[in-house]
Structures are given as C-alpha cells and as structure tokens.
mmCIF file of C-alpha atoms in Angstrom:
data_model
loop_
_atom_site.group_PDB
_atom_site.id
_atom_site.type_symbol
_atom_site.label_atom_id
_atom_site.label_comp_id
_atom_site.label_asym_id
_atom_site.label_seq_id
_atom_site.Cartn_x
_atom_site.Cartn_y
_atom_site.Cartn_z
ATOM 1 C CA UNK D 1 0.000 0.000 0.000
ATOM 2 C CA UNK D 2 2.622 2.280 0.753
ATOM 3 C CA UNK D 3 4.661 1.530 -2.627
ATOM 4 C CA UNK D 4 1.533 2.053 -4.567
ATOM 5 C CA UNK D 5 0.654 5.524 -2.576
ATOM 6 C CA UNK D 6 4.290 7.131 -2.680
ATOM 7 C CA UNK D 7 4.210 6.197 -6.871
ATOM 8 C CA UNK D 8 1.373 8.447 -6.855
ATOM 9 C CA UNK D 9 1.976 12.585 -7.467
ATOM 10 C CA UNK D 10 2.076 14.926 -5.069
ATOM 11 C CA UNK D 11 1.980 12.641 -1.866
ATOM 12 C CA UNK D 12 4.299 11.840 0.620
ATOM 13 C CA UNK D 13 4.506 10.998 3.868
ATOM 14 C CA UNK D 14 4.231 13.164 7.044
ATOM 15 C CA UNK D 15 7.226 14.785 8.745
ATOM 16 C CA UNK D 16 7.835 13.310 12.612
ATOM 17 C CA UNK D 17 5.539 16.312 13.799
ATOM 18 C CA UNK D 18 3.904 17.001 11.272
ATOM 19 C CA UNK D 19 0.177 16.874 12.194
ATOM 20 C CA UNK D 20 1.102 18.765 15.876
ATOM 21 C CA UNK D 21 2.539 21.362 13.792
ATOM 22 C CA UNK D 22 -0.687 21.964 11.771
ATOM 23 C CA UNK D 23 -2.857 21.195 14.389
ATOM 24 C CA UNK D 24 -1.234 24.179 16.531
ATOM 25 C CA UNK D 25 -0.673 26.416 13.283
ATOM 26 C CA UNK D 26 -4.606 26.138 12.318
ATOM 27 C CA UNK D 27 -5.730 26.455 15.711
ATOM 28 C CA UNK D 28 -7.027 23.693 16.556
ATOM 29 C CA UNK D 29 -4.585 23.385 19.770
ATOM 30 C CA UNK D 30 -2.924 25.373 21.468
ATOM 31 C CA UNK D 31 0.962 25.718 23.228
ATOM 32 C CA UNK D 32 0.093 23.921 26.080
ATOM 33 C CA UNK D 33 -1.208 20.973 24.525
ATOM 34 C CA UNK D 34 0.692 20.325 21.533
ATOM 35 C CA UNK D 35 3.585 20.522 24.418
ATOM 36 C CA UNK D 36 1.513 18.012 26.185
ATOM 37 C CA UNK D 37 2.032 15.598 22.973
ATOM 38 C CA UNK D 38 5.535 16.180 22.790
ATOM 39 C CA UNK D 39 5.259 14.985 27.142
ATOM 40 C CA UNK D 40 3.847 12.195 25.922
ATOM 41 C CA UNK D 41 5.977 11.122 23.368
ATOM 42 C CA UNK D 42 8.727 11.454 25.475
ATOM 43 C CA UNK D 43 7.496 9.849 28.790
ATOM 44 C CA UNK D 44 9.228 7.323 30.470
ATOM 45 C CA UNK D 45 7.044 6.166 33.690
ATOM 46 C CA UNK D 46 3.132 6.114 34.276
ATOM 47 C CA UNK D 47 3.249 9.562 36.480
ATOM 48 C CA UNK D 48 4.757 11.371 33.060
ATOM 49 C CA UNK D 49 2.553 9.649 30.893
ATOM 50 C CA UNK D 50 -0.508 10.609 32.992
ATOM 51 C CA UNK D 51 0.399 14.545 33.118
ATOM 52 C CA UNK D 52 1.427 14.445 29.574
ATOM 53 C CA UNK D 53 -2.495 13.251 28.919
ATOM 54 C CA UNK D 54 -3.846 16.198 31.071
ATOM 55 C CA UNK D 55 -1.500 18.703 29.249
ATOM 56 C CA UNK D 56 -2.444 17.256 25.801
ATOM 57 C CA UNK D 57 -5.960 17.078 26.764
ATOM 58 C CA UNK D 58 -6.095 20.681 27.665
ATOM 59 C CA UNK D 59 -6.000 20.454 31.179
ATOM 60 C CA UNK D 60 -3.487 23.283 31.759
ATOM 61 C CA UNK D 61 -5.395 25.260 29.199
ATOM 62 C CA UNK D 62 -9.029 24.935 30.607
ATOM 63 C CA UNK D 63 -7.124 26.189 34.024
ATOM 64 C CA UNK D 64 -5.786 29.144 32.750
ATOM 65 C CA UNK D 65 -8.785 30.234 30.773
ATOM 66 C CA UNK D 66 -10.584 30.120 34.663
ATOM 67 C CA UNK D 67 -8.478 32.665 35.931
ATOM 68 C CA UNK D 68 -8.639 34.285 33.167
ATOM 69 C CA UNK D 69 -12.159 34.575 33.168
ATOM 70 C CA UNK D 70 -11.772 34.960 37.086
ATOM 71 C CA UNK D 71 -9.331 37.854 36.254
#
C-alpha cells in the first residue's frame, strides 16, 4: 500500500511532527497541549505519561482560561 501511494503525485509521507505542527498552526490546539504531545511522546514512567495526557488534553489550558475569566 505504501509503494503504490508514494508512486502516486504529489503525496508523501508526514514529517515526525507534522500533524502537531498543523494542528497548533490552524488552531485547533494550542501551546500547552501540543507541548503536552511532545510529554507524551517522550514519557518514560506512568506519572509522566498521565500529566502528559492532562497537558495534551487541555487540562493546563481549561485552568488558565478560569483565571482568566476569574481575572
């Protein structure tokens, strides 16, 4: 599948990033959480991977957007 895809034009496959790069460039995340999916990529034990979930979830960004609103 993926010989008969790359012999087609114009397609190629995503950079390591790619789509977290977009994601955060159109929008549709923000800092926080497209740091969060960097966390998670990265995590080594259960306690990282668990706050890399909250930050990619948008935990960190629902907080601030509280005191913000507190603000």
């Amino acid at each position: 599948v993926s010989a008969a895809l790359a012999a087609l034009p114009g397609l190629r496959q995503a950079e390591p990033g790619e789509f977290t790069r977009r994601a955060f460039a159109n929008g549709r995340i923000d800092l926080a959480e497209a740091e969060g999916l960097a966390d998670l990529l990265s995590a080594e034990t259960e306690l990282q991977r668990r706050t890399a979930l909250a930050m990619a979830g948008g935990a960190l960004s629902q907080t601030v957007e509280q005191w913000r609103d507190q603000l």
